Coordinates of C-alpha atoms in Angstrom, one line a residue:
M3 CA 76.4 81.9 59.9
L4 CA 72.3 82.7 59.5
E5 CA 72.0 82.6 63.2
W6 CA 75.3 85.0 63.1
L7 CA 73.5 87.3 60.8
V8 CA 69.9 87.5 62.6
A9 CA 72.3 88.2 66.0
L10 CA 73.9 91.1 64.6
C11 CA 70.3 92.5 62.8
I12 CA 69.0 92.2 67.0
V13 CA 72.5 94.3 67.7
I14 CA 71.9 96.4 65.6
L15 CA 68.0 97.1 66.3
V16 CA 68.3 97.5 70.0
V17 CA 71.4 100.0 69.4
L18 CA 68.9 102.3 67.3
I19 CA 66.0 101.7 68.5
W20 CA 67.1 102.4 72.7
P21 CA 68.3 105.8 72.1
G22 CA 65.1 106.7 71.0
Y23 CA 62.8 104.9 73.9
K24 CA 64.9 106.3 76.4
Y25 CA 64.0 109.6 74.8
F26 CA 60.3 108.8 75.1
G27 CA 60.3 107.8 78.5
A28 CA 62.9 110.4 79.9
E29 CA 59.6 112.5 81.1
R30 CA 58.2 109.5 82.7
Q31 CA 61.1 108.6 84.8
Q32 CA 62.3 112.2 85.3
D33 CA 58.4 112.8 86.9
A34 CA 58.7 109.5 88.9
L35 CA 61.8 110.6 90.6
L36 CA 60.7 114.6 91.8
Q37 CA 57.6 112.8 92.9
G38 CA 59.6 110.3 95.3
L39 CA 61.5 113.7 96.1
G40 CA 59.2 115.7 96.7
I41 CA 59.8 118.0 94.0
S42 CA 57.5 120.1 92.7
Q43 CA 57.9 120.4 88.7
Q44 CA 56.6 124.3 88.6
V45 CA 59.2 126.5 87.1
A46 CA 59.7 129.6 86.8
K47 CA 61.1 131.0 83.6
D48 CA 63.5 134.3 83.3
K49 CA 63.7 136.3 80.6
S50 CA 66.8 134.8 79.4
G51 CA 64.6 131.0 79.3
R52 CA 66.7 130.2 82.6
C53 CA 64.5 128.2 84.5
V54 CA 64.8 128.6 88.5
S55 CA 62.8 126.7 91.0
D56 CA 63.7 126.5 94.7
R57 CA 61.9 124.5 97.3
E58 CA 62.7 124.2 100.5
G59 CA 62.2 120.8 102.6
S60 CA 61.3 119.6 105.7
D61 CA 64.9 119.0 106.7
G62 CA 66.2 122.5 105.7
G63 CA 67.2 121.6 102.4
Q64 CA 67.2 123.8 99.2
L65 CA 66.7 121.9 95.5
A66 CA 67.2 124.4 92.7
C67 CA 66.4 123.2 88.8
V68 CA 68.2 125.5 85.8
G69 CA 67.8 124.5 82.7
A70 CA 67.2 124.9 79.3
V71 CA 63.9 125.5 77.6
T72 CA 62.9 123.5 74.1
G73 CA 59.6 123.7 73.2
E74 CA 56.9 122.7 75.6
K75 CA 59.9 120.6 76.8
T76 CA 62.3 121.7 80.2
R77 CA 65.4 119.2 80.1
T78 CA 66.6 120.4 84.5
V79 CA 69.9 120.1 86.6
A80 CA 68.7 119.9 89.6
L81 CA 71.5 121.6 92.3
I82 CA 70.3 119.5 95.4
C83 CA 72.5 121.4 98.7
K84 CA 72.0 122.7 101.8
P85 CA 70.6 126.7 102.1
S86 CA 73.8 128.6 102.6
A87 CA 75.7 131.4 100.9
L88 CA 77.7 129.7 99.4
A89 CA 75.0 128.3 97.7
N90 CA 73.4 130.9 96.2
Y91 CA 76.5 132.3 95.3
L92 CA 76.7 129.4 93.1
L93 CA 73.7 129.6 92.1
K94 CA 74.0 133.3 90.9
H95 CA 77.6 132.5 89.2
C96 CA 77.5 129.3 87.8
R97 CA 76.1 129.4 84.3
T98 CA 77.1 126.6 83.6
F99 CA 75.1 124.2 85.2
S100 CA 71.8 125.9 83.8
N101 CA 73.9 125.6 80.8
Y102 CA 73.2 122.1 79.7
S103 CA 72.0 120.5 76.5
P104 CA 72.0 116.4 76.5
C105 CA 71.3 114.9 73.3
V106 CA 68.2 113.4 72.6
G107 CA 66.3 111.7 69.7
W108 CA 68.0 109.2 67.6
T109 CA 71.5 109.1 68.5
W110 CA 73.7 106.8 70.3
R111 CA 75.1 109.5 72.1
A112 CA 71.6 109.9 73.5
S113 CA 72.2 106.4 75.0
A114 CA 73.6 105.8 78.6
F115 CA 74.8 102.7 78.5
L116 CA 76.9 103.6 74.8
Q117 CA 78.3 106.9 76.0
S118 CA 79.9 105.3 79.0
V119 CA 81.4 102.5 77.3
Y120 CA 82.5 105.7 74.4
E121 CA 84.0 107.7 77.9
A122 CA 85.7 105.0 78.8
C123 CA 86.8 102.6 76.2
W124 CA 87.2 104.4 73.4
P125 CA 90.7 105.7 72.5
Y126 CA 91.8 109.5 72.1
E127 CA 94.3 111.1 70.7
S128 CA 95.5 114.4 72.7
P129 CA 97.8 116.8 73.0
V130 CA 98.9 116.5 75.9
Q131 CA 102.0 114.3 77.4
F132 CA 102.9 113.6 80.5
V133 CA 106.2 113.2 82.7
R134 CA 105.9 110.3 85.6
D135 CA 107.3 111.6 89.1
N136 CA 107.7 108.2 91.3
L137 CA 107.1 108.5 94.9
Q138 CA 108.4 106.6 97.3
L139 CA 106.6 106.3 100.3
S140 CA 107.1 105.2 104.1
D141 CA 107.3 101.5 103.6
D142 CA 109.1 101.4 100.3
G143 CA 105.7 101.2 98.2
L144 CA 105.9 103.3 95.3
V145 CA 102.9 105.3 93.9
A146 CA 103.3 107.8 90.4
L147 CA 102.3 111.3 90.0
D148 CA 101.7 111.6 86.4
W149 CA 101.8 115.9 85.7
A150 CA 100.3 116.3 82.4
V151 CA 102.0 119.0 79.8
P152 CA 101.4 120.7 76.1
S153 CA 103.2 118.6 73.2
Y154 CA 104.9 121.8 72.5
Q155 CA 106.3 123.2 75.3
K156 CA 109.9 123.1 75.4
R157 CA 110.6 123.0 79.3
R158 CA 109.1 119.6 80.6
R159 CA 108.7 120.6 84.4
T160 CA 107.4 123.5 86.8
S161 CA 109.8 125.9 88.7
S162 CA 108.5 125.4 92.0
H163 CA 107.8 129.2 92.6
S164 CA 104.5 128.4 90.2
T165 CA 101.6 130.2 91.6
S166 CA 99.5 128.5 89.6
P167 CA 97.0 126.1 90.6
V168 CA 97.4 122.3 90.7
L169 CA 94.4 119.9 89.8
L170 CA 95.3 116.4 91.5
I171 CA 93.1 114.4 89.2
I172 CA 92.5 110.6 90.7
P173 CA 90.7 108.2 88.0
N174 CA 88.6 105.0 88.5
S175 CA 89.7 102.2 91.1
F176 CA 90.7 99.9 88.7
G177 CA 93.3 102.5 86.9
K178 CA 92.3 103.0 83.9
I179 CA 92.8 106.3 82.0
T180 CA 89.9 107.1 80.1
R181 CA 89.6 109.9 77.5
N182 CA 87.5 111.3 80.0
V183 CA 90.4 112.0 82.3
L184 CA 93.0 112.7 79.0
K185 CA 90.4 115.3 78.5
L186 CA 89.9 116.8 81.4
C187 CA 94.4 117.3 81.4
E188 CA 94.0 119.2 78.1
M189 CA 90.9 121.7 79.6
A190 CA 92.6 122.1 82.8
L191 CA 95.9 123.2 81.2
S192 CA 94.0 126.1 79.0
H193 CA 92.6 127.5 81.9
G194 CA 96.2 127.7 84.1
Y195 CA 96.0 124.5 85.8
L196 CA 99.1 122.5 86.1
P197 CA 96.8 118.9 86.1
A198 CA 98.8 116.0 88.1
V199 CA 96.8 112.2 87.6
F200 CA 97.8 109.9 90.7
N201 CA 98.1 106.5 89.5
R202 CA 97.5 103.9 92.8
R203 CA 100.0 101.3 93.3
S204 CA 100.7 99.1 90.0
H205 CA 98.4 101.2 88.5
N206 CA 98.9 102.2 84.8
S207 CA 102.8 100.5 84.8
T208 CA 103.6 101.8 88.7
P209 CA 106.1 99.3 89.6
L210 CA 104.8 97.5 92.2
T211 CA 107.7 97.2 95.3
T212 CA 106.0 95.8 98.3
L213 CA 103.2 92.9 98.6
K214 CA 101.3 95.6 99.4
L215 CA 98.3 96.4 97.6
Q216 CA 96.2 99.9 98.2
Q217 CA 92.8 99.0 99.8
F218 CA 89.6 100.6 98.4
G219 CA 89.2 103.5 100.6
D220 CA 92.7 103.5 101.9
P221 CA 94.1 107.3 101.9
A222 CA 97.6 106.8 103.7
D223 CA 99.4 106.5 100.1
L224 CA 97.5 109.6 98.6
R225 CA 98.0 111.7 102.1
E226 CA 102.1 111.2 101.3
A227 CA 101.4 112.1 97.7
V228 CA 99.2 115.6 99.3
R229 CA 102.3 116.4 101.2
Y230 CA 104.8 116.0 98.1
I231 CA 102.4 117.8 95.4
R232 CA 102.8 120.5 98.7
Y233 CA 106.3 120.6 98.9
R234 CA 106.9 121.1 94.9
Q235 CA 104.5 123.5 94.3
P236 CA 103.9 125.4 97.8
A237 CA 102.4 128.8 96.0
G238 CA 99.6 127.3 94.4
R239 CA 96.5 125.9 95.4
L240 CA 94.9 123.1 95.2
Y241 CA 92.0 121.2 93.7
A242 CA 91.3 117.4 93.4
V243 CA 89.0 115.5 90.8
S244 CA 88.0 112.3 91.0
E245 CA 86.1 109.6 88.3
G246 CA 84.0 107.0 88.9
S247 CA 84.7 105.0 91.7
G248 CA 87.9 106.2 92.5
S249 CA 85.7 109.1 94.4
G250 CA 85.9 106.6 97.3
L251 CA 89.7 107.2 97.4
L252 CA 89.3 111.1 97.4
L253 CA 86.0 111.3 100.3
S254 CA 88.3 108.7 102.4
Y255 CA 91.1 111.6 102.1
L256 CA 89.1 114.4 102.8
G257 CA 86.8 112.7 106.2
E258 CA 89.6 111.5 107.8
C259 CA 92.5 114.7 107.0
G260 CA 89.9 117.3 107.9
S261 CA 90.2 120.7 107.3
S262 CA 94.0 119.8 106.9
S263 CA 93.3 118.1 103.3
Y264 CA 95.3 121.0 102.1
V265 CA 92.9 120.9 99.0
T266 CA 90.4 124.2 98.4
A267 CA 87.8 123.1 96.5
A268 CA 86.8 118.8 95.4
V269 CA 84.7 117.4 92.1
C270 CA 83.7 114.0 92.1
L271 CA 82.5 113.2 88.6
S272 CA 79.9 110.3 88.4
P273 CA 81.2 108.7 92.0
V274 CA 79.9 105.5 93.9
F275 CA 79.2 106.6 97.2
R276 CA 77.6 103.1 98.4
C277 CA 80.5 101.4 98.3
Q278 CA 80.1 97.9 99.9
S279 CA 76.0 97.4 98.7
W280 CA 77.9 98.2 94.9
F281 CA 80.1 96.0 95.2
E282 CA 77.7 93.0 96.5
S283 CA 74.3 93.9 93.7
G284 CA 77.0 94.0 91.3
L285 CA 76.6 95.3 87.8
C286 CA 75.2 94.2 84.6
W287 CA 77.4 90.9 83.2
P288 CA 79.0 93.3 80.0
L289 CA 80.6 95.5 82.5
Q290 CA 81.2 93.2 85.0
W291 CA 82.9 90.8 82.6
A292 CA 85.3 93.8 81.5
L293 CA 86.6 95.1 84.8
V294 CA 86.8 91.5 86.3
L295 CA 89.3 91.1 82.7
Y296 CA 90.5 93.7 82.8
Q297 CA 92.1 93.8 86.4
K298 CA 92.9 90.4 86.1
I299 CA 94.9 91.2 83.0
C300 CA 97.2 93.6 85.3
L301 CA 97.5 91.6 88.6
S302 CA 98.6 88.8 86.0
R303 CA 102.3 90.3 85.3
Y304 CA 102.2 90.0 89.9
R305 CA 100.8 86.4 89.8
T306 CA 104.1 84.6 91.4
A307 CA 104.8 87.4 93.9
L308 CA 101.0 87.9 95.2
G309 CA 101.3 84.1 95.7
E310 CA 103.2 84.9 98.7
T311 CA 100.5 86.7 100.5
M312 CA 97.4 84.8 98.8
Q313 CA 95.7 82.2 96.9
T314 CA 96.1 83.1 93.4
D315 CA 94.1 80.5 92.4
T316 CA 91.1 82.1 94.2
L317 CA 91.9 84.6 92.8
F318 CA 92.2 84.3 89.1
S319 CA 89.1 82.2 89.0
S320 CA 85.9 84.8 90.5
C321 CA 84.4 86.0 88.5
S322 CA 82.6 89.1 90.5
L323 CA 83.9 92.1 91.4
R324 CA 83.1 90.8 95.2
G325 CA 84.5 87.8 94.2
L326 CA 88.1 90.0 93.2
E327 CA 88.3 92.3 96.4
E328 CA 87.7 89.5 98.8
S329 CA 90.2 87.2 97.0
L330 CA 92.6 90.5 97.3
F331 CA 92.2 92.4 101.1
C332 CA 90.0 89.7 103.0
Q333 CA 91.6 86.4 103.0
T334 CA 92.4 85.7 107.0
G335 CA 94.4 82.5 106.4
Q336 CA 97.4 82.2 105.1
V337 CA 99.6 80.6 102.5
G338 CA 100.6 76.7 102.3
S339 CA 98.4 76.4 105.8
T340 CA 96.4 73.6 106.5
P341 CA 93.5 75.0 108.9
A342 CA 91.0 72.5 110.5
A343 CA 88.1 72.2 108.1
P344 CA 85.3 74.4 109.5
T345 CA 81.4 73.5 108.5
G346 CA 80.1 75.3 106.4
S347 CA 78.0 77.9 108.1
S348 CA 81.5 78.7 110.1
S349 CA 83.3 79.5 106.8
S350 CA 80.4 82.0 104.5
S351 CA 79.9 83.5 108.6
N352 CA 83.8 84.4 108.7
A353 CA 83.9 85.9 105.0
T354 CA 81.1 87.5 105.5
G355 CA 82.5 89.1 108.9
A356 CA 85.6 89.6 107.5
W357 CA 84.1 91.2 104.4
D358 CA 81.7 93.6 106.8
A359 CA 85.3 94.3 108.8
Y360 CA 86.8 94.9 105.7
W361 CA 84.2 98.1 104.5
E362 CA 84.1 99.4 108.1
R363 CA 88.0 100.8 107.4
N364 CA 87.4 101.9 103.3
E365 CA 83.6 102.8 103.7
P366 CA 83.8 106.6 101.2
L367 CA 81.1 108.3 103.7
R368 CA 82.4 106.5 107.6
D369 CA 83.7 110.1 107.9
V370 CA 82.0 111.9 105.9
D371 CA 81.4 114.5 108.9
E372 CA 84.4 115.8 108.9
V373 CA 84.6 117.2 106.0
A374 CA 85.5 121.1 105.8
I375 CA 85.4 122.0 101.9
P376 CA 83.5 122.2 99.1
V377 CA 82.4 119.4 97.3
L378 CA 80.4 118.6 94.5
S379 CA 79.0 115.7 92.9
V380 CA 78.4 115.7 89.4
C381 CA 75.8 112.8 88.8
A382 CA 73.2 111.3 86.3
R383 CA 70.2 109.7 87.0
D384 CA 70.6 107.7 84.3
D385 CA 73.8 106.4 85.0
P386 CA 74.4 102.7 84.4
V387 CA 77.6 101.7 86.4
R388 CA 76.0 103.2 89.7
G389 CA 73.1 102.0 89.2
D390 CA 69.5 103.3 90.9
T391 CA 68.9 107.0 92.3
Q392 CA 67.0 106.6 95.0
S393 CA 68.8 104.0 96.5
T394 CA 72.4 104.9 95.0
I395 CA 72.8 108.0 96.3
P396 CA 72.8 109.6 99.9
L397 CA 70.2 112.8 99.2
E398 CA 69.9 112.9 102.8
L399 CA 73.8 114.4 103.2
F400 CA 73.2 117.1 100.3
E401 CA 70.2 118.9 101.7
T402 CA 71.9 118.7 106.1
N403 CA 75.9 118.9 104.9
P404 CA 76.4 122.2 104.2
H405 CA 80.0 121.0 102.3
F406 CA 78.6 118.8 99.9
F407 CA 76.2 119.8 96.6
L408 CA 74.6 117.2 94.6
L409 CA 74.4 118.6 90.2
L410 CA 71.9 116.0 89.4
T411 CA 71.4 115.8 85.3
D412 CA 68.3 113.7 83.6
R413 CA 70.8 112.6 81.2
G414 CA 74.6 112.0 81.1
G415 CA 76.0 108.5 81.5
H416 CA 78.0 107.3 83.4
C417 CA 81.3 110.2 83.4
G418 CA 79.8 110.7 79.7
F419 CA 77.9 114.0 79.9
S420 CA 77.4 114.3 75.8
T421 CA 76.3 117.4 74.4
Q422 CA 74.7 118.5 71.2
S423 CA 77.5 120.8 71.4
E424 CA 79.9 118.0 70.9
E425 CA 78.1 116.3 68.5
S426 CA 78.6 118.6 66.3
A427 CA 81.9 119.2 66.9
G428 CA 82.6 115.4 66.1
A429 CA 80.3 116.0 62.5
L430 CA 82.6 118.2 61.5
G431 CA 85.8 116.1 61.7
A432 CA 87.4 116.9 65.5
V433 CA 89.1 114.1 66.2
G434 CA 91.5 115.9 68.6
P435 CA 91.9 119.1 69.5
A436 CA 94.9 121.0 68.5
A437 CA 96.9 123.7 69.2
A438 CA 96.1 126.9 68.7
P439 CA 98.2 129.5 66.8
N440 CA 99.1 131.6 70.2
G441 CA 100.1 128.9 72.2
G442 CA 97.5 127.8 73.8
M443 CA 95.1 125.0 73.0
Q444 CA 91.7 124.6 71.5
N445 CA 88.3 122.8 72.7
H446 CA 86.5 121.4 70.4
G447 CA 83.0 119.5 71.9
A448 CA 84.0 120.5 75.5
N449 CA 82.4 118.0 78.3
W450 CA 80.3 119.5 80.2
S451 CA 80.8 118.4 83.0
H452 CA 84.5 119.7 82.6
R453 CA 83.4 123.2 82.4
A454 CA 80.7 122.9 85.2
L455 CA 84.0 121.3 87.9
L456 CA 86.5 124.2 86.6
E457 CA 83.7 127.3 86.9
F458 CA 82.7 125.6 90.6
F459 CA 86.6 125.9 91.1
R460 CA 86.8 129.6 90.4
A461 CA 83.2 130.1 92.1
T462 CA 84.5 129.1 95.5
T463 CA 87.5 130.2 95.2
D464 CA 86.1 133.9 94.5
F465 CA 83.5 133.1 97.6
F466 CA 86.4 132.6 99.7
N467 CA 88.7 135.6 98.7
A468 CA 85.4 138.3 99.1
E469 CA 84.6 136.5 102.7
E470 CA 88.2 136.5 103.7
R471 CA 88.9 140.7 102.4
A472 CA 85.8 141.5 104.1
K473 CA 87.1 139.6 107.6
Q474 CA 90.0 141.7 106.9
L475 CA 88.4 145.1 106.2
A476 CA 86.2 144.4 109.1
A477 CA 89.1 143.8 111.0
R478 CA 91.3 146.6 109.9
R479 CA 87.8 149.0 111.2
R480 CA 87.9 147.8 114.3
G481 CA 91.8 148.2 114.8
L482 CA 91.2 152.1 113.4
G483 CA 88.3 152.5 116.2
G484 CA 90.5 151.1 118.8
G485 CA 93.8 153.7 117.1
A486 CA 91.4 156.7 117.9
I487 CA 90.6 155.9 121.0
G488 CA 93.6 155.5 122.0
R489 CA 94.9 158.4 120.4
V490 CA 92.5 160.7 122.0
F491 CA 93.4 159.1 125.5
R492 CA 97.2 160.0 125.3
H493 CA 96.1 163.6 124.0
R494 CA 94.8 163.6 127.5
S495 CA 97.1 162.2 129.3
V496 CA 99.7 164.6 128.1
S497 CA 97.4 168.0 128.7
T498 CA 97.3 166.7 132.8
C499 CA 100.8 167.0 132.4
K500 CA 101.3 170.2 131.3
R501 CA 98.8 171.4 134.2
V502 CA 101.7 170.1 137.0
P503 CA 104.6 171.9 136.5
V504 CA 108.2 169.3 137.6
C505 CA 110.7 170.5 138.4
S506 CA 114.4 169.6 138.3
H507 CA 115.3 168.3 141.7
N508 CA 111.7 165.7 140.6
I509 CA 112.4 164.6 137.9
H510 CA 116.4 163.2 139.2
A511 CA 115.0 161.8 142.3
I512 CA 112.5 159.7 140.1
Y513 CA 115.6 158.4 138.1
N514 CA 117.5 157.8 141.3
W515 CA 114.6 155.8 142.3
Q516 CA 114.6 153.7 139.3
R517 CA 118.0 153.1 139.4
S518 CA 117.6 152.0 142.4
Y519 CA 114.8 149.2 141.9
T520 CA 116.5 147.9 139.0
R521 CA 119.3 147.3 141.1

């Protein structure tokens, strides 16, 4: 009993001391990272207290540090991208990028680990209900689209003639619907979007009708779901948001489809970019143990059916994310067959070859050069799930590709991004948002990353609309110029005809010639 009390005291001390340690050590970590990126720490302050510092790299990359000034310390948000007209437009019109005030000091929300676990596991009483569409695929498989609607809305389905934009939300690759997804659906509804959550095969109570599970980066099922959304809502724009490891599916889809993705803009919240190394390096044991256990529980209901195509004993005895993924998709032998026993080295080489071939087909960045729409990635330097920033974020991608933008914060955890206003709203007792008197929805302590992505969608749409109007105006001006020249030429030809008299005999001759020519 005494040992348990000592362990409990140690856990409490860690919870209390860890946020303070992260608070005092954040400046050194931020300086080291920025020095590693070659970024100067000199920041110019304008009258509104907004800090802007542009850095032109040798490869043409641009970084803008925007943040709020608190005393002598500056909390910055870095927008890393290639210089372009859209990048300048975002810096000018996306004010949310510079209004990030993370929780600091002696509070649990300052801990990246605790706020990440809170956003992933803590229940959330949301006033949003879902209407499910089960979509049968070409191979008779099933995926589900959960359309979010307010609880007070009497009509449960939206008309196909609606021009409201559709927000396609892709959860993490494990199918867990987190409070982050629920809050995003709630905020999207309040801004006029039609949120739809994409559920893979067997995820979130979706029936598994085939002995085929969706691979990590296979966008075939998502492609058919997008076609259905375009069929159901043909008049509305389509935007996409992914959470955590679900970004691998979104990036794979955007890369394979290119300009035919039907998506106007996309956002990845706390994405995992280098997924093969992420599976191989593994997470800290509490997170990895929880994810493996959750995935085993979801697959246990299909154990008998999956036993026909794979070795379920190996599957359910795996203790790591890599072992689980290999058991699901990288088994080369057939169930029940008894091949000749290979040597240990050849067996390991076959397993390694199958593993590498699997990621050649499923690596999210394999077709990244084909992406044709703006993609914003919102990441935190202290993300405990993704890992070290310098080795897990492809900074060269954002500095050289004009379609990718990285919003890098010094704090936020994994899909957390808790702010001071959110903490004060929680202290006031706002457990969940309530319905507003006018039929809308009140967002108490809205997540900063959600505000940033919605503002990104609005800014990119306004930019594209302005570009389209400019092109139409230029084409109209060219048309007016050509029309004026044509009118002048026709006026001269008419005046020339007036100078040459034409008798009736000549008119009849011309008419007869035309008749003989047509014959």
